[in-house]
């Protein structure tokens, strides 16, 4: 079983569909109350992954379910997150806290609580960072800082879990071709952006036995963005 967070979003849906097409059993979780069907076996809506109590309850349900007996948890994809464009002079610390909560804390809590099951299965974790962490542009401070923390979480955890056989990697997308981004950037050329399916294919590879020698990697998936 592979747990995919942020499952109701465009990228989460693409990851679920890609994994399901490869025959993987997927459990989908999101803060949204309803998660569209994309091939998942189980859905858990209305879960605040930044809340350790709610996340612990989710993992207990998942690993203690009858499904877990035939499909133990062997993968976690931390897609849950969000974006804000806000300059320092016009913004406030609340925005930075929110970016950390939805991008970093969700990944931290889901990972920490899933680790016992992933250690037992010698599974893999894939986080979603961002190419914007290389250099933050105007208005990108809060978002880039949060995603930079996701990258550091990935590297530290990969080193910590070497002896336990749990691989930890991250993908770093550029602008993703989504309806929201097309709406917000009408003058841009979306043909240069990376598609959700392209990112999902890399995620699926990093979870697979074909990537058994890869851990602690931050993989740029930037499409045709220079």
PDB file of C-alpha atoms in Angstrom:
ATOM      1  CA  UNK A   1       0.000   0.000   0.000  1.00  0.00           C
ATOM      2  CA  UNK A   2       1.220   3.503  -0.848  1.00  0.00           C
ATOM      3  CA  UNK A   3      -0.191   6.470   1.081  1.00  0.00           C
ATOM      4  CA  UNK A   4      -0.564   9.643  -0.986  1.00  0.00           C
ATOM      5  CA  UNK A   5      -1.255  12.913   0.828  1.00  0.00           C
ATOM      6  CA  UNK A   6      -2.704  15.963  -0.902  1.00  0.00           C
ATOM      7  CA  UNK A   7      -4.704  13.442  -2.880  1.00  0.00           C
ATOM      8  CA  UNK A   8      -7.522  15.762  -3.950  1.00  0.00           C
ATOM      9  CA  UNK A   9      -5.207  18.166  -5.786  1.00  0.00           C
ATOM     10  CA  UNK A  10      -4.116  18.010  -9.402  1.00  0.00           C
ATOM     11  CA  UNK A  11      -0.694  16.528  -8.642  1.00  0.00           C
ATOM     12  CA  UNK A  12      -2.064  14.133  -6.031  1.00  0.00           C
ATOM     13  CA  UNK A  13      -4.629  12.842  -8.518  1.00  0.00           C
ATOM     14  CA  UNK A  14      -1.921  12.304 -11.136  1.00  0.00           C
ATOM     15  CA  UNK A  15       0.268  10.410  -8.668  1.00  0.00           C
ATOM     16  CA  UNK A  16      -2.624   8.154  -7.659  1.00  0.00           C
ATOM     17  CA  UNK A  17      -3.568   7.416 -11.268  1.00  0.00           C
ATOM     18  CA  UNK A  18       0.033   6.644 -12.216  1.00  0.00           C
ATOM     19  CA  UNK A  19       0.597   4.313  -9.266  1.00  0.00           C
ATOM     20  CA  UNK A  20      -2.752   2.574  -9.740  1.00  0.00           C
ATOM     21  CA  UNK A  21      -1.957   2.005 -13.409  1.00  0.00           C
ATOM     22  CA  UNK A  22       1.185   0.183 -12.269  1.00  0.00           C
ATOM     23  CA  UNK A  23      -0.881  -2.092 -10.062  1.00  0.00           C
ATOM     24  CA  UNK A  24      -0.125  -0.390  -6.752  1.00  0.00           C
ATOM     25  CA  UNK A  25      -2.720  -0.257  -3.995  1.00  0.00           C
ATOM     26  CA  UNK A  26      -3.114   3.401  -3.031  1.00  0.00           C
ATOM     27  CA  UNK A  27      -4.586   5.039   0.066  1.00  0.00           C
ATOM     28  CA  UNK A  28      -5.535   8.669  -0.571  1.00  0.00           C
ATOM     29  CA  UNK A  29      -5.698  11.336   2.131  1.00  0.00           C
ATOM     30  CA  UNK A  30      -6.521  15.034   1.997  1.00  0.00           C
ATOM     31  CA  UNK A  31      -7.757  17.900   4.130  1.00  0.00           C
ATOM     32  CA  UNK A  32     -10.641  18.236   1.676  1.00  0.00           C
ATOM     33  CA  UNK A  33     -13.691  16.254   2.783  1.00  0.00           C
ATOM     34  CA  UNK A  34     -14.068  14.518  -0.574  1.00  0.00           C
ATOM     35  CA  UNK A  35     -11.335  12.998  -2.724  1.00  0.00           C
ATOM     36  CA  UNK A  36     -12.167  12.345  -6.398  1.00  0.00           C
ATOM     37  CA  UNK A  37     -11.670   8.786  -7.592  1.00  0.00           C
ATOM     38  CA  UNK A  38      -8.379   8.352  -9.451  1.00  0.00           C
ATOM     39  CA  UNK A  39      -7.808   4.658  -8.848  1.00  0.00           C
ATOM     40  CA  UNK A  40      -7.204   4.621  -5.090  1.00  0.00           C
ATOM     41  CA  UNK A  41      -8.288   1.666  -3.001  1.00  0.00           C
ATOM     42  CA  UNK A  42      -8.970   3.698   0.150  1.00  0.00           C
ATOM     43  CA  UNK A  43      -9.844   7.359   0.745  1.00  0.00           C
ATOM     44  CA  UNK A  44      -9.541   9.415   3.930  1.00  0.00           C
ATOM     45  CA  UNK A  45     -11.003  12.906   3.581  1.00  0.00           C
ATOM     46  CA  UNK A  46     -11.096  15.731   6.091  1.00  0.00           C
ATOM     47  CA  UNK A  47      -7.727  14.861   7.677  1.00  0.00           C
ATOM     48  CA  UNK A  48      -5.492  17.665   8.976  1.00  0.00           C
ATOM     49  CA  UNK A  49      -2.065  16.081   8.584  1.00  0.00           C
ATOM     50  CA  UNK A  50      -0.450  18.904  10.551  1.00  0.00           C
ATOM     51  CA  UNK A  51      -2.372  17.604  13.585  1.00  0.00           C
ATOM     52  CA  UNK A  52      -0.374  14.713  15.068  1.00  0.00           C
ATOM     53  CA  UNK A  53      -3.440  13.246  16.791  1.00  0.00           C
ATOM     54  CA  UNK A  54      -5.469  13.155  13.574  1.00  0.00           C
ATOM     55  CA  UNK A  55      -2.507  11.783  11.642  1.00  0.00           C
ATOM     56  CA  UNK A  56      -1.821   9.087  14.236  1.00  0.00           C
ATOM     57  CA  UNK A  57      -5.474   8.051  14.037  1.00  0.00           C
ATOM     58  CA  UNK A  58      -5.229   7.855  10.246  1.00  0.00           C
ATOM     59  CA  UNK A  59      -2.126   5.654  10.354  1.00  0.00           C
ATOM     60  CA  UNK A  60      -3.737   3.407  12.967  1.00  0.00           C
ATOM     61  CA  UNK A  61      -6.770   2.967  10.706  1.00  0.00           C
ATOM     62  CA  UNK A  62      -4.626   2.298   7.672  1.00  0.00           C
ATOM     63  CA  UNK A  63      -2.121  -0.120   9.169  1.00  0.00           C
ATOM     64  CA  UNK A  64      -4.769  -1.836  11.303  1.00  0.00           C
ATOM     65  CA  UNK A  65      -7.298  -2.371   8.525  1.00  0.00           C
ATOM     66  CA  UNK A  66      -7.982  -5.773   6.930  1.00  0.00           C
ATOM     67  CA  UNK A  67      -6.494  -4.329   3.739  1.00  0.00           C
ATOM     68  CA  UNK A  68      -3.168  -3.805   5.494  1.00  0.00           C
ATOM     69  CA  UNK A  69      -2.792  -7.545   6.054  1.00  0.00           C
ATOM     70  CA  UNK A  70      -2.589  -8.161   2.306  1.00  0.00           C
ATOM     71  CA  UNK A  71      -1.025  -4.810   1.390  1.00  0.00           C
ATOM     72  CA  UNK A  72       1.273  -3.455   4.135  1.00  0.00           C
ATOM     73  CA  UNK A  73       2.357   0.166   3.934  1.00  0.00           C
ATOM     74  CA  UNK A  74       5.480   0.315   1.786  1.00  0.00           C
ATOM     75  CA  UNK A  75       5.359   3.838   0.421  1.00  0.00           C
ATOM     76  CA  UNK A  76       4.492   7.417   1.361  1.00  0.00           C
ATOM     77  CA  UNK A  77       4.174  10.346  -1.034  1.00  0.00           C
ATOM     78  CA  UNK A  78       3.930  13.723   0.690  1.00  0.00           C
ATOM     79  CA  UNK A  79       2.168  15.859  -1.905  1.00  0.00           C
ATOM     80  CA  UNK A  80       0.150  17.918   0.591  1.00  0.00           C
ATOM     81  CA  UNK A  81       1.137  21.558   0.516  1.00  0.00           C
ATOM     82  CA  UNK A  82       0.279  24.971  -0.794  1.00  0.00           C
ATOM     83  CA  UNK A  83       1.583  28.146  -2.377  1.00  0.00           C
ATOM     84  CA  UNK A  84       1.456  31.860  -1.658  1.00  0.00           C
ATOM     85  CA  UNK A  85       2.926  34.842  -3.487  1.00  0.00           C
ATOM     86  CA  UNK A  86       3.499  37.628  -1.006  1.00  0.00           C
ATOM     87  CA  UNK A  87       6.242  40.204  -0.583  1.00  0.00           C
ATOM     88  CA  UNK A  88       7.871  40.713   2.782  1.00  0.00           C
ATOM     89  CA  UNK A  89       6.847  44.380   2.970  1.00  0.00           C
ATOM     90  CA  UNK A  90       3.195  43.681   2.202  1.00  0.00           C
ATOM     91  CA  UNK A  91       2.841  40.402   4.045  1.00  0.00           C
ATOM     92  CA  UNK A  92       3.023  39.102   7.583  1.00  0.00           C
ATOM     93  CA  UNK A  93       4.514  36.273   9.614  1.00  0.00           C
ATOM     94  CA  UNK A  94       1.182  34.425   9.539  1.00  0.00           C
ATOM     95  CA  UNK A  95       1.808  33.596   5.889  1.00  0.00           C
ATOM     96  CA  UNK A  96       5.187  32.071   6.690  1.00  0.00           C
ATOM     97  CA  UNK A  97       3.660  30.028   9.507  1.00  0.00           C
ATOM     98  CA  UNK A  98       0.906  28.813   7.188  1.00  0.00           C
ATOM     99  CA  UNK A  99       3.422  27.782   4.511  1.00  0.00           C
ATOM    100  CA  UNK A 100       5.408  25.826   7.086  1.00  0.00           C
ATOM    101  CA  UNK A 101       2.289  24.191   8.489  1.00  0.00           C
ATOM    102  CA  UNK A 102       0.868  22.954   5.204  1.00  0.00           C
ATOM    103  CA  UNK A 103       4.149  22.138   3.440  1.00  0.00           C
ATOM    104  CA  UNK A 104       6.550  21.045   6.179  1.00  0.00           C
ATOM    105  CA  UNK A 105       4.507  20.020   9.194  1.00  0.00           C
ATOM    106  CA  UNK A 106       2.173  17.818   7.147  1.00  0.00           C
ATOM    107  CA  UNK A 107       5.161  15.967   5.681  1.00  0.00           C
ATOM    108  CA  UNK A 108       6.865  15.741   9.074  1.00  0.00           C
ATOM    109  CA  UNK A 109       3.878  14.301  10.925  1.00  0.00           C
ATOM    110  CA  UNK A 110       2.879  11.866   8.163  1.00  0.00           C
ATOM    111  CA  UNK A 111       6.474  10.668   7.873  1.00  0.00           C
ATOM    112  CA  UNK A 112       7.171  10.373  11.593  1.00  0.00           C
ATOM    113  CA  UNK A 113       4.024   8.378  12.222  1.00  0.00           C
ATOM    114  CA  UNK A 114       4.400   6.167   9.149  1.00  0.00           C
ATOM    115  CA  UNK A 115       8.023   5.251   9.863  1.00  0.00           C
ATOM    116  CA  UNK A 116       7.368   2.126  11.979  1.00  0.00           C
ATOM    117  CA  UNK A 117       5.347   0.568   9.158  1.00  0.00           C
ATOM    118  CA  UNK A 118       7.800   1.709   6.494  1.00  0.00           C
ATOM    119  CA  UNK A 119      10.734   0.299   8.443  1.00  0.00           C
ATOM    120  CA  UNK A 120       8.955  -3.039   8.671  1.00  0.00           C
ATOM    121  CA  UNK A 121       8.414  -3.106   4.908  1.00  0.00           C
ATOM    122  CA  UNK A 122      11.738  -1.388   4.050  1.00  0.00           C
ATOM    123  CA  UNK A 123       9.671   1.086   2.094  1.00  0.00           C
ATOM    124  CA  UNK A 124      10.227   4.441   0.436  1.00  0.00           C
ATOM    125  CA  UNK A 125       9.189   8.047   0.933  1.00  0.00           C
ATOM    126  CA  UNK A 126       8.929  10.728  -1.742  1.00  0.00           C
ATOM    127  CA  UNK A 127       8.446  14.354  -0.746  1.00  0.00           C
ATOM    128  CA  UNK A 128       7.481  17.267  -2.972  1.00  0.00           C
ATOM    129  CA  UNK A 129       9.895  20.184  -2.699  1.00  0.00           C
ATOM    130  CA  UNK A 130      10.273  22.860  -5.396  1.00  0.00           C
ATOM    131  CA  UNK A 131      12.794  24.081  -7.943  1.00  0.00           C
ATOM    132  CA  UNK A 132      12.178  27.565  -6.512  1.00  0.00           C
ATOM    133  CA  UNK A 133      14.312  26.629  -3.514  1.00  0.00           C
ATOM    134  CA  UNK A 134      17.460  27.216  -5.589  1.00  0.00           C
ATOM    135  CA  UNK A 135      16.871  30.967  -5.490  1.00  0.00           C
ATOM    136  CA  UNK A 136      13.742  32.674  -4.228  1.00  0.00           C
ATOM    137  CA  UNK A 137      12.359  35.426  -6.434  1.00  0.00           C
ATOM    138  CA  UNK A 138      10.244  38.384  -5.373  1.00  0.00           C
ATOM    139  CA  UNK A 139       7.182  37.297  -3.428  1.00  0.00           C
ATOM    140  CA  UNK A 140       8.470  33.744  -3.109  1.00  0.00           C
ATOM    141  CA  UNK A 141      10.132  33.966   0.297  1.00  0.00           C
ATOM    142  CA  UNK A 142       7.590  32.123   2.452  1.00  0.00           C
ATOM    143  CA  UNK A 143       6.946  29.384  -0.101  1.00  0.00           C
ATOM    144  CA  UNK A 144      10.602  28.838  -0.995  1.00  0.00           C
ATOM    145  CA  UNK A 145      11.611  28.763   2.677  1.00  0.00           C
ATOM    146  CA  UNK A 146       9.007  26.111   3.444  1.00  0.00           C
ATOM    147  CA  UNK A 147       9.972  23.977   0.474  1.00  0.00           C
ATOM    148  CA  UNK A 148      13.647  24.372   1.398  1.00  0.00           C
ATOM    149  CA  UNK A 149      12.738  22.881   4.769  1.00  0.00           C
ATOM    150  CA  UNK A 150      11.128  19.940   2.946  1.00  0.00           C
ATOM    151  CA  UNK A 151      14.420  19.388   1.109  1.00  0.00           C
ATOM    152  CA  UNK A 152      16.423  19.458   4.329  1.00  0.00           C
ATOM    153  CA  UNK A 153      13.897  17.097   5.967  1.00  0.00           C
ATOM    154  CA  UNK A 154      14.396  14.740   3.035  1.00  0.00           C
ATOM    155  CA  UNK A 155      18.188  14.766   3.293  1.00  0.00           C
ATOM    156  CA  UNK A 156      18.290  14.380   7.072  1.00  0.00           C
ATOM    157  CA  UNK A 157      15.742  11.578   7.132  1.00  0.00           C
ATOM    158  CA  UNK A 158      17.508   9.717   4.332  1.00  0.00           C
ATOM    159  CA  UNK A 159      20.700   9.706   6.408  1.00  0.00           C
ATOM    160  CA  UNK A 160      18.853   8.684   9.563  1.00  0.00           C
ATOM    161  CA  UNK A 161      17.054   5.778   7.898  1.00  0.00           C
ATOM    162  CA  UNK A 162      19.969   4.211   6.014  1.00  0.00           C
ATOM    163  CA  UNK A 163      20.328   1.415   8.557  1.00  0.00           C
ATOM    164  CA  UNK A 164      16.574   0.782   8.513  1.00  0.00           C
ATOM    165  CA  UNK A 165      16.342   0.342   4.756  1.00  0.00           C
ATOM    166  CA  UNK A 166      13.870   3.209   4.244  1.00  0.00           C
ATOM    167  CA  UNK A 167      14.704   5.303   1.176  1.00  0.00           C
ATOM    168  CA  UNK A 168      13.798   8.995   1.219  1.00  0.00           C
ATOM    169  CA  UNK A 169      13.875  11.257  -1.846  1.00  0.00           C
ATOM    170  CA  UNK A 170      12.172  14.394  -3.116  1.00  0.00           C
ATOM    171  CA  UNK A 171      11.061  15.796  -6.453  1.00  0.00           C
ATOM    172  CA  UNK A 172      11.561  19.490  -7.161  1.00  0.00           C
ATOM    173  CA  UNK A 173       9.076  20.692  -9.794  1.00  0.00           C
ATOM    174  CA  UNK A 174       9.123  24.035 -11.545  1.00  0.00           C
ATOM    175  CA  UNK A 175       5.783  25.633 -12.472  1.00  0.00           C
ATOM    176  CA  UNK A 176       3.226  22.836 -12.805  1.00  0.00           C
ATOM    177  CA  UNK A 177       0.723  22.944 -15.653  1.00  0.00           C
ATOM    178  CA  UNK A 178      -2.525  23.178 -13.702  1.00  0.00           C
ATOM    179  CA  UNK A 179      -5.775  25.038 -14.377  1.00  0.00           C
ATOM    180  CA  UNK A 180      -5.022  27.370 -11.474  1.00  0.00           C
ATOM    181  CA  UNK A 181      -1.568  28.281 -12.801  1.00  0.00           C
ATOM    182  CA  UNK A 182      -2.944  28.860 -16.295  1.00  0.00           C
ATOM    183  CA  UNK A 183      -5.564  31.160 -14.808  1.00  0.00           C
ATOM    184  CA  UNK A 184      -3.079  33.054 -12.643  1.00  0.00           C
ATOM    185  CA  UNK A 185      -0.443  33.401 -15.390  1.00  0.00           C
ATOM    186  CA  UNK A 186      -2.412  33.965 -18.610  1.00  0.00           C
ATOM    187  CA  UNK A 187       0.560  35.468 -20.472  1.00  0.00           C
ATOM    188  CA  UNK A 188       2.905  32.541 -19.793  1.00  0.00           C
ATOM    189  CA  UNK A 189       3.518  29.631 -22.155  1.00  0.00           C
ATOM    190  CA  UNK A 190       2.269  26.499 -20.346  1.00  0.00           C
ATOM    191  CA  UNK A 191       3.946  24.275 -22.929  1.00  0.00           C
ATOM    192  CA  UNK A 192       7.202  24.987 -21.100  1.00  0.00           C
ATOM    193  CA  UNK A 193       5.853  23.953 -17.721  1.00  0.00           C
ATOM    194  CA  UNK A 194       6.115  20.479 -16.262  1.00  0.00           C
ATOM    195  CA  UNK A 195       2.933  18.412 -16.321  1.00  0.00           C
ATOM    196  CA  UNK A 196       1.491  16.581 -13.309  1.00  0.00           C
ATOM    197  CA  UNK A 197       1.899  13.287 -15.171  1.00  0.00           C
ATOM    198  CA  UNK A 198       5.595  13.939 -15.788  1.00  0.00           C
ATOM    199  CA  UNK A 199       6.127  14.519 -12.075  1.00  0.00           C
ATOM    200  CA  UNK A 200       4.034  11.472 -11.179  1.00  0.00           C
ATOM    201  CA  UNK A 201       6.202   9.240 -13.367  1.00  0.00           C
ATOM    202  CA  UNK A 202       9.319  10.339 -11.484  1.00  0.00           C
ATOM    203  CA  UNK A 203       7.572   9.773  -8.151  1.00  0.00           C
ATOM    204  CA  UNK A 204       6.577   6.271  -9.241  1.00  0.00           C
ATOM    205  CA  UNK A 205      10.170   5.527 -10.260  1.00  0.00           C
ATOM    206  CA  UNK A 206      11.559   6.713  -6.917  1.00  0.00           C
ATOM    207  CA  UNK A 207       9.118   4.447  -5.091  1.00  0.00           C
ATOM    208  CA  UNK A 208       9.935   1.438  -7.263  1.00  0.00           C
ATOM    209  CA  UNK A 209      12.596  -1.270  -6.849  1.00  0.00           C
ATOM    210  CA  UNK A 210      14.299   0.218  -9.918  1.00  0.00           C
ATOM    211  CA  UNK A 211      15.384   3.103  -7.661  1.00  0.00           C
ATOM    212  CA  UNK A 212      16.700   0.826  -4.897  1.00  0.00           C
ATOM    213  CA  UNK A 213      20.072   2.585  -5.007  1.00  0.00           C
ATOM    214  CA  UNK A 214      18.653   6.094  -4.727  1.00  0.00           C
ATOM    215  CA  UNK A 215      18.162   7.844  -1.384  1.00  0.00           C
ATOM    216  CA  UNK A 216      18.682  11.411  -0.209  1.00  0.00           C
ATOM    217  CA  UNK A 217      18.225  12.724  -3.763  1.00  0.00           C
ATOM    218  CA  UNK A 218      16.500  15.974  -4.697  1.00  0.00           C
ATOM    219  CA  UNK A 219      15.357  15.410  -8.264  1.00  0.00           C
ATOM    220  CA  UNK A 220      14.611  18.465 -10.383  1.00  0.00           C
ATOM    221  CA  UNK A 221      11.555  17.933 -12.630  1.00  0.00           C
ATOM    222  CA  UNK A 222      11.315  21.229 -14.458  1.00  0.00           C
ATOM    223  CA  UNK A 223       9.895  20.530 -17.892  1.00  0.00           C
ATOM    224  CA  UNK A 224      11.155  23.058 -20.407  1.00  0.00           C
ATOM    225  CA  UNK A 225      11.662  25.911 -17.969  1.00  0.00           C
ATOM    226  CA  UNK A 226      15.155  27.355 -18.375  1.00  0.00           C
TER     227      UNK A 226
END
